[in-house]
Each structure stands twice: as C-alpha cells, then as structure tokens.
Short mmCIF file of C-alpha atoms in Angstrom, two decimals:
data_model
loop_
_atom_site.label_atom_id
_atom_site.label_comp_id
_atom_site.label_asym_id
_atom_site.label_seq_id
_atom_site.Cartn_x
_atom_site.Cartn_y
_atom_site.Cartn_z
CA MET A 26 108.99 -267.63 101.79
CA ALA A 27 107.01 -270.84 102.42
CA LEU A 28 108.67 -273.86 101.20
CA PHE A 29 105.26 -275.68 100.72
CA LYS A 30 101.90 -275.16 99.24
CA ARG A 31 98.87 -276.23 101.74
CA ARG A 32 95.98 -278.00 100.35
CA ALA A 33 92.85 -275.84 100.69
CA LYS A 34 89.89 -277.61 102.17
CA SER A 35 87.90 -276.82 99.22
CA GLN A 36 90.74 -278.11 96.79
CA THR A 37 90.71 -281.87 95.53
CA ALA A 38 93.63 -284.08 95.86
CA GLU A 39 94.03 -284.00 91.95
CA ASP A 40 93.90 -280.20 91.82
CA PHE A 41 96.41 -280.11 94.60
CA ALA A 42 99.01 -282.50 92.92
CA SER A 43 98.73 -280.65 89.75
CA ASP A 44 99.39 -277.34 91.38
CA VAL A 45 102.57 -278.77 93.14
CA ALA A 46 103.82 -280.63 89.79
CA ALA A 47 107.50 -280.47 89.01
CA PRO A 48 108.52 -277.89 86.31
CA GLU A 49 108.71 -279.39 82.75
CA ASP A 50 112.60 -279.28 82.93
CA SER A 51 112.68 -281.19 86.26
CA SER A 52 112.21 -284.95 86.40
CA PHE A 53 112.54 -285.19 90.02
CA ASN A 54 109.37 -286.84 92.06
CA ALA A 55 109.71 -288.30 95.52
CA LEU A 56 107.20 -290.81 94.29
CA ASP A 57 108.80 -291.58 91.12
CA ASN A 58 110.41 -295.00 91.72
CA SER A 59 109.45 -296.98 88.68
CA GLU A 60 112.79 -298.72 88.63
CA LEU A 61 111.88 -300.45 91.78
CA GLU A 62 110.83 -304.02 90.98
CA VAL A 63 107.44 -305.07 92.59
CA HIS A 64 106.88 -308.62 93.10
CA ALA A 65 103.41 -309.50 93.31
CA PRO A 66 103.03 -313.17 94.54
CA GLU A 67 101.13 -315.51 92.42
CA LEU A 68 99.32 -317.00 95.27
CA ASN A 69 95.56 -318.29 95.35
CA LEU A 70 93.49 -317.27 98.12
CA PRO A 71 92.51 -319.77 100.40
CA THR A 72 88.94 -321.38 101.53
CA LEU A 73 88.49 -319.71 104.92
CA THR A 74 85.67 -319.51 107.54
CA TRP A 75 85.14 -316.08 109.43
CA GLU A 76 86.87 -317.56 112.52
CA GLU A 77 89.77 -318.76 110.52
CA ALA A 78 90.13 -315.39 108.84
CA GLU A 79 90.14 -313.68 112.39
CA GLU A 80 92.77 -315.86 113.42
CA ILE A 81 94.81 -315.26 110.61
CA LEU A 82 94.58 -311.34 110.88
CA LEU A 83 95.41 -311.45 114.47
CA GLN A 84 98.62 -313.76 114.04
CA ALA A 85 99.76 -311.07 111.34
CA ASP A 86 99.62 -308.19 113.90
CA LEU A 87 96.56 -306.34 112.89
CA GLY A 88 95.30 -306.10 116.65
CA VAL A 89 91.92 -306.82 118.14
CA ALA A 90 90.25 -303.61 117.01
CA THR A 91 91.66 -303.38 113.51
CA THR A 92 90.69 -307.12 112.86
CA ASN A 93 87.06 -306.53 113.92
CA LYS A 94 86.73 -303.39 111.66
CA ILE A 95 88.09 -305.42 108.64
CA VAL A 96 85.84 -308.44 109.26
CA GLN A 97 83.00 -305.86 109.73
CA LEU A 98 83.89 -304.18 106.53
CA ALA A 99 84.05 -307.28 104.72
CA GLN A 100 80.85 -308.79 105.94
CA ASP A 101 79.05 -305.55 105.26
CA ASN A 102 80.25 -304.44 101.96
CA TYR A 103 81.61 -307.15 99.72
CA SER A 104 80.34 -310.50 98.27
CA GLY A 105 81.88 -313.67 97.45
CA GLU A 106 84.12 -316.12 99.26
CA VAL A 107 85.47 -315.14 102.74
CA SER A 108 88.84 -314.52 101.46
CA GLU A 109 88.11 -312.51 98.66
CA ARG A 110 85.82 -310.32 100.77
CA LEU A 111 88.48 -309.87 103.05
CA GLN A 112 91.16 -309.14 100.47
CA GLN A 113 88.76 -306.18 99.20
CA ALA A 114 88.11 -305.02 102.64
CA LEU A 115 92.06 -304.76 103.37
CA LEU A 116 92.70 -302.89 100.07
CA ALA A 117 90.18 -300.53 100.83
CA GLU A 118 91.77 -299.79 104.24
CA LEU A 119 95.37 -299.57 102.75
CA THR A 120 94.61 -297.32 99.70
CA GLN A 121 91.97 -294.93 101.18
CA PRO A 122 93.02 -291.30 100.83
CA MET A 123 93.72 -289.21 103.45
CA SER A 124 91.96 -285.94 104.17
CA PRO A 125 93.30 -282.73 105.76
CA GLU A 126 90.59 -282.98 108.55
CA GLU A 127 91.84 -286.51 109.67
CA ASN A 128 95.62 -285.48 109.88
CA ALA A 129 95.26 -281.87 111.28
CA ALA A 130 98.44 -279.98 111.67
CA VAL A 131 99.73 -280.33 115.38
CA GLY A 132 102.52 -279.02 117.48
CA ASP A 133 105.06 -276.25 116.38
CA ALA A 134 103.84 -273.66 113.89
CA ASP A 135 106.66 -274.22 111.68
CA ILE A 136 105.69 -277.74 111.42
CA ALA A 137 102.13 -277.09 110.64
CA ASP A 138 102.98 -274.18 108.17
CA ALA A 139 105.01 -277.09 106.12
CA GLY A 140 102.01 -278.70 105.08
CA VAL A 141 103.83 -282.05 105.06
CA GLY A 142 101.61 -285.15 105.14
CA ASP A 143 98.29 -283.48 104.14
CA PHE A 144 97.30 -286.33 102.28
CA ALA A 145 98.73 -289.78 101.40
CA GLU A 146 99.89 -289.16 97.75
CA VAL A 147 102.13 -286.53 98.93
CA ALA A 148 103.65 -284.60 95.60
CA GLY A 149 107.43 -284.50 97.06
CA VAL A 150 108.55 -282.33 94.51
CA ALA A 151 110.78 -279.24 95.16
CA THR A 152 108.87 -276.67 93.29
CA GLU A 153 110.23 -273.62 94.86
CA ALA A 154 113.81 -274.61 96.37
CA SER A 155 116.01 -277.45 95.17
CA PRO A 156 117.28 -279.82 96.48
CA ALA A 157 114.39 -281.66 97.82
CA ILE A 158 115.18 -282.93 101.43
CA TRP A 159 114.00 -286.46 102.86
CA LEU A 160 114.25 -287.09 106.45
CA VAL A 161 114.49 -290.63 107.56
CA VAL A 162 113.28 -291.25 111.21
CA GLY A 163 112.25 -294.04 113.48
CA VAL A 164 113.52 -295.99 116.53
CA ASN A 165 116.80 -297.76 117.11
CA GLY A 166 117.13 -300.95 115.12
CA VAL A 167 114.53 -300.84 112.61
CA GLY A 168 116.89 -300.41 109.65
CA LYS A 169 117.09 -296.47 109.04
CA THR A 170 120.58 -296.31 107.73
CA THR A 171 120.38 -299.23 105.55
CA THR A 172 117.13 -297.58 104.21
CA VAL A 173 118.74 -294.51 103.50
CA ALA A 174 121.41 -296.03 101.55
CA LYS A 175 118.57 -298.37 99.65
CA LEU A 176 116.71 -295.16 98.78
CA ALA A 177 120.05 -293.29 97.66
CA LYS A 178 120.71 -296.11 95.33
CA ALA A 179 117.14 -296.13 93.84
CA GLN A 180 117.30 -292.49 93.29
CA LYS A 181 121.07 -292.60 91.72
CA ASP A 182 120.01 -295.13 89.27
CA GLN A 183 117.25 -292.92 88.03
CA GLY A 184 119.82 -290.24 87.36
CA HIS A 185 119.46 -288.13 90.22
CA ARG A 186 122.40 -286.61 92.13
CA VAL A 187 122.17 -287.61 95.68
CA VAL A 188 123.96 -286.19 98.70
CA LEU A 189 123.56 -288.28 102.08
CA ALA A 190 123.51 -286.55 105.60
CA ALA A 191 124.71 -288.52 108.76
CA ALA A 192 122.41 -286.66 111.01
CA ASP A 193 122.52 -289.54 113.70
CA THR A 194 125.47 -287.93 115.58
CA PHE A 195 124.44 -289.80 118.82
CA ARG A 196 126.00 -293.02 117.49
CA ALA A 197 129.45 -292.83 115.86
CA ALA A 198 128.89 -296.50 114.48
CA ALA A 199 126.01 -294.96 112.56
CA ILE A 200 128.16 -292.26 110.76
CA ASP A 201 130.61 -294.98 110.00
CA GLN A 202 128.06 -297.37 108.70
CA LEU A 203 126.84 -294.60 106.26
CA GLN A 204 130.20 -293.65 105.20
CA THR A 205 130.77 -297.13 104.21
CA TRP A 206 127.35 -297.03 102.05
CA ALA A 207 128.50 -293.47 100.69
CA ASP A 208 131.75 -294.99 99.40
CA ARG A 209 130.05 -298.15 97.77
CA LEU A 210 127.43 -295.96 96.13
CA ASP A 211 130.07 -293.04 95.22
CA VAL A 212 127.90 -290.33 96.61
CA SER A 213 128.81 -287.42 98.83
CA LEU A 214 128.19 -287.76 102.64
CA VAL A 215 128.22 -284.74 104.74
CA LYS A 216 128.81 -285.45 108.35
CA GLY A 217 129.77 -283.84 111.80
CA ALA A 218 131.53 -284.61 114.80
CA PRO A 219 129.95 -287.55 117.16
CA LYS A 220 127.64 -285.75 119.86
CA GLY A 221 127.35 -282.80 117.46
CA ASP A 222 124.48 -281.03 116.13
CA PRO A 223 122.22 -283.05 113.71
CA ALA A 224 120.35 -279.84 112.47
CA ALA A 225 123.51 -278.31 111.32
CA VAL A 226 124.54 -281.55 109.67
CA VAL A 227 121.36 -281.48 107.66
CA PHE A 228 121.96 -277.56 106.95
CA ASP A 229 125.47 -278.36 105.78
CA ALA A 230 124.25 -281.31 103.63
CA VAL A 231 121.90 -278.94 101.67
CA GLU A 232 124.34 -276.29 101.34
CA HIS A 233 126.76 -278.74 99.78
CA ALA A 234 123.98 -280.22 97.40
CA LYS A 235 123.27 -276.86 96.40
CA ALA A 236 126.56 -275.94 95.45
CA ARG A 237 127.17 -279.11 93.46
CA GLY A 238 124.10 -279.20 91.75
CA ALA A 239 122.55 -281.92 93.72
CA ASP A 240 118.75 -282.49 93.46
CA LEU A 241 118.39 -284.65 96.77
CA VAL A 242 119.33 -284.88 100.13
CA ILE A 243 118.69 -287.91 102.44
CA ALA A 244 119.28 -287.66 106.11
CA ASP A 245 119.85 -290.32 108.38
CA THR A 246 118.58 -289.52 112.08
CA ALA A 247 119.01 -290.51 115.30
CA GLY A 248 116.94 -293.71 116.59
CA ARG A 249 116.70 -294.04 120.41
CA MET A 250 113.56 -294.77 122.04
CA HIS A 251 110.15 -293.00 120.75
CA THR A 252 109.33 -292.38 124.33
CA LYS A 253 112.31 -289.91 124.77
CA ASP A 254 111.34 -286.18 124.63
CA ASN A 255 114.65 -285.14 123.84
CA LEU A 256 114.52 -287.34 120.46
CA MET A 257 111.29 -285.72 119.49
CA GLU A 258 112.53 -282.17 120.31
CA GLU A 259 115.52 -283.03 117.91
CA LEU A 260 113.63 -284.19 115.26
CA GLN A 261 111.66 -281.08 115.43
CA LYS A 262 114.67 -278.91 115.38
CA ILE A 263 116.09 -280.54 112.50
CA LEU A 264 112.89 -280.20 110.35
CA ARG A 265 112.79 -276.36 111.56
CA VAL A 266 116.15 -275.99 110.19
CA ALA A 267 115.73 -277.76 107.05
CA ASN A 268 112.44 -275.85 106.29
CA LYS A 269 114.73 -272.58 106.65
CA SER A 270 117.39 -274.01 104.44
CA GLN A 271 117.94 -273.46 100.52
CA GLY A 272 116.13 -276.88 100.12
CA THR A 273 112.47 -278.35 100.48
CA VAL A 274 111.50 -281.01 102.75
CA SER A 275 109.46 -283.08 100.48
CA GLU A 276 109.49 -286.70 102.39
CA ILE A 277 109.86 -287.42 106.03
CA LEU A 278 109.42 -291.27 106.23
CA LEU A 279 108.97 -293.23 109.08
CA VAL A 280 110.77 -296.48 109.33
CA ILE A 281 108.90 -299.16 111.00
CA ASP A 282 110.27 -302.86 111.76
CA SER A 283 107.91 -305.27 110.41
CA THR A 284 108.72 -307.73 113.32
CA THR A 285 107.65 -305.45 116.21
CA GLY A 286 103.96 -306.10 116.13
CA GLN A 287 101.68 -303.42 117.86
CA ASN A 288 104.47 -301.58 119.00
CA GLY A 289 104.63 -300.17 115.75
CA ILE A 290 101.33 -298.36 116.26
CA SER A 291 102.72 -296.61 119.37
CA GLN A 292 105.91 -295.53 117.58
CA ALA A 293 103.80 -294.12 114.74
CA ARG A 294 101.50 -292.23 117.21
CA VAL A 295 104.35 -290.34 118.67
CA PHE A 296 106.40 -289.81 115.54
CA ASN A 297 103.12 -288.64 113.84
CA GLU A 298 102.63 -286.01 116.77
CA SER A 299 106.06 -284.68 116.51
CA VAL A 300 107.08 -284.38 112.99
CA ARG A 301 104.23 -285.68 110.76
CA PRO A 302 105.66 -288.24 108.53
CA THR A 303 104.67 -288.41 104.82
CA GLY A 304 104.84 -292.25 104.58
CA ILE A 305 106.32 -295.48 106.06
CA VAL A 306 108.90 -297.58 104.94
CA LEU A 307 108.11 -301.15 106.31
CA THR A 308 111.53 -303.23 106.77
CA LYS A 309 112.40 -306.74 107.61
CA LEU A 310 109.55 -308.34 105.42
CA ASP A 311 111.98 -311.04 104.25
CA GLY A 312 111.26 -313.25 107.19
CA SER A 313 108.12 -314.66 108.97
CA SER A 314 106.65 -311.41 109.80
CA LYS A 315 103.56 -310.20 107.82
CA GLY A 316 103.84 -306.44 109.03
CA GLY A 317 99.87 -306.44 109.47
CA VAL A 318 100.55 -303.56 111.93
CA VAL A 319 100.55 -301.13 109.04
CA VAL A 320 96.85 -301.75 108.59
CA SER A 321 96.43 -300.33 112.14
CA VAL A 322 98.54 -297.44 111.19
CA GLN A 323 96.84 -296.56 108.16
CA GLN A 324 93.36 -297.06 109.71
CA GLU A 325 94.48 -294.72 112.77
CA LEU A 326 96.75 -292.20 111.49
CA GLN A 327 95.94 -292.39 107.68
CA LEU A 328 99.71 -292.87 107.11
CA ALA A 329 100.31 -294.91 103.70
CA VAL A 330 103.22 -297.42 103.30
CA LYS A 331 105.50 -296.21 100.45
CA PHE A 332 108.20 -298.89 100.54
CA ILE A 333 109.26 -302.16 101.90
CA GLY A 334 112.62 -303.51 102.78
CA VAL A 335 112.81 -307.24 101.88
CA GLY A 336 116.61 -307.75 102.51
CA GLU A 337 119.92 -306.27 103.48
CA GLY A 338 121.18 -305.75 100.04
CA LEU A 339 121.13 -302.20 98.42
CA SER A 340 118.69 -303.79 95.64
CA ASP A 341 116.36 -305.14 98.36
CA LEU A 342 113.65 -302.12 98.29
CA ARG A 343 110.38 -302.43 96.96
CA GLN A 344 107.41 -299.89 96.22
CA PHE A 345 104.57 -301.02 98.31
CA ASP A 346 101.90 -303.25 96.42
CA PRO A 347 98.70 -303.25 98.59
CA ALA A 348 97.22 -306.06 96.46
CA ALA A 349 100.14 -308.23 96.68
CA PHE A 350 100.37 -307.32 100.80
CA ALA A 351 96.90 -308.31 101.25
CA THR A 352 97.05 -311.32 99.35
CA THR A 353 100.53 -312.49 100.76
CA LEU A 354 98.87 -311.77 104.22
CA LEU A 355 95.68 -314.04 103.86
CA CYS A 356 97.72 -316.82 102.14
CA GLY A 357 100.20 -316.79 105.05
CA ALA A 358 103.04 -316.91 102.65
#
C-alpha cells in the first residue's frame, strides 16, 4: 500500500492539498506550527544604488548568478526605490511554488514512488498510516541534533506525542546528546548500539510509537560529508525502510548552516538527488550570517525554507518569514 498520494500533472496544488488533508479527528499537520513565534524586524529599507544593492546581495552569500538574476528581476518587473524593488524580487524567489516538472523524481524507485517534495507546500499529514515520520538530514556540524530537539518541543507543546529516533549511530556522542534532550523534554527515545543499523533504529522507533499511540517520530541521522557515497546510501536505506514501516514519511528536513555560504548549495544538490528533502531548516542565524544561500537553493532546486534556528535554546526555532528575511538581508541587520 502506498504511503503517499502523488500530485497528478493536471491537478492543482490546492486540489492536491485538499486530497491529503488530515481527517477531521486528527489535528496533526507538519506545517502547523502556529505556536512558533515569528519575529518580523521593524526596519526601514535603506536607500541604495544598484551597485550597492549588488554588493549587499553578494556579501549575503547569494552568489554571482543569483545576485544577477535578482537584480534583473527587480529592474524588469517592479517599480519604486531600488531596495523596494529588490525586496519584491527576493520575495518572488522565496515564495514561488514548486512544480512537479521542476523537481522530477530521481534515483531509487521506492524514493520516487514516495511522492515526497512534489511542491513547496507539502501537506505533511499521515493520512494512511500513523505515526508521521520526520527525517532530519544534513552534514556534520550544522545543528541537526539540536534541531530535532527543537522540533520535538514545538510539536509536544501543541499536544502531539513525540518519539525521537537516534539514527546517527555513527557517533556515540550524538546518541548521548539526543538522550539528554529527550530527558529534558520528557519524550521517548529509541536508540541502538553505536555503529548499528540506523534504518533499524527508525523502524523500531515507529513500532514503539505505534504501540504507545504517539503520532510523530523525529529521526536524527548521521552527518559526515555530503561527498561520501556511503552516507547517501545509508539515508536512502533509512527512507526505504521507513516507507515500509507502519508510519508515513511526511517530512525530510535538510538542515543547512547559514554560515557555510555557497557550500550550502553543493550540500542541497547532493541531498536533493538522494532523498529529495521536503524543506530546509536554516540554522545559526543568531550571528552575523545572513543565510542568503537559501535564495540560491530555492532558485535552483525549488526547495523552500520552513524553519530557522536563532539560538541554542529549545525555544529558539522560528517559522521562516520570507518578508522579514528579505528586509533583514537588505538592511544588513
């Protein structure tokens, strides 16, 4: 039995979202994070020349190609001051819908058949099999484990029963760290032996959640470098096993460190080819980084940002606000 409904080419995004809506007796939705506070900066857009605008975009890690496209889009399609036109162009890039044709299925048939990531507003609802499963992926050092804990807190605060899966068996420290977060959050953690099979950990976590009536499993996964084929093969196996479990993979969240600059695009390309993430969590935005690389990722891969991390605390997770992001980027705040 398929765990996902694929969007037909003739079907609108609105119709598809309606088809996969949660049952009336279910409140779970992967995108329902109204409890997460959004901080829109009270900033006035600066007066800029086109040359100054290009410099700001390049310093914010948009890259040359994306900067040129944004400037051209602003010049050709919008009126007003330079900064106002740039803001509108940035918003257009960050909010444009994802079409199935632009994100065609790739790789393993099991992954393609899953229908994950067909368009930006993925309805992450477990309609055919509960619990829902969120896989959190990314390279080492981007903040995956902390992000797992933040997501768990946000969903638990909304009344959902959460089970964590310590599927980063490559590092014993990652298992210990997730155990600490689980204890603080008072949620269940399923873990295996160090160097054990991470796919088996996820499968066991789903079984554990099913038996206890939990509606969400959030799995931490191994980081290593995105250039390592064995990591990508491991993630594909986790996804295949999760798809065959009693749950539904409704989110595959790619965590990108906002300080990595254009290297974030390389990471996103490889993970997109392998497991086709449903969205991005952009971390470490509490420093000087602007995180402009996500504009390039959105432009090239049609992969939308869903959350941002603005600190190390469990409550330091925000829904992504494109308008606030664009304004902050242009103001250099």
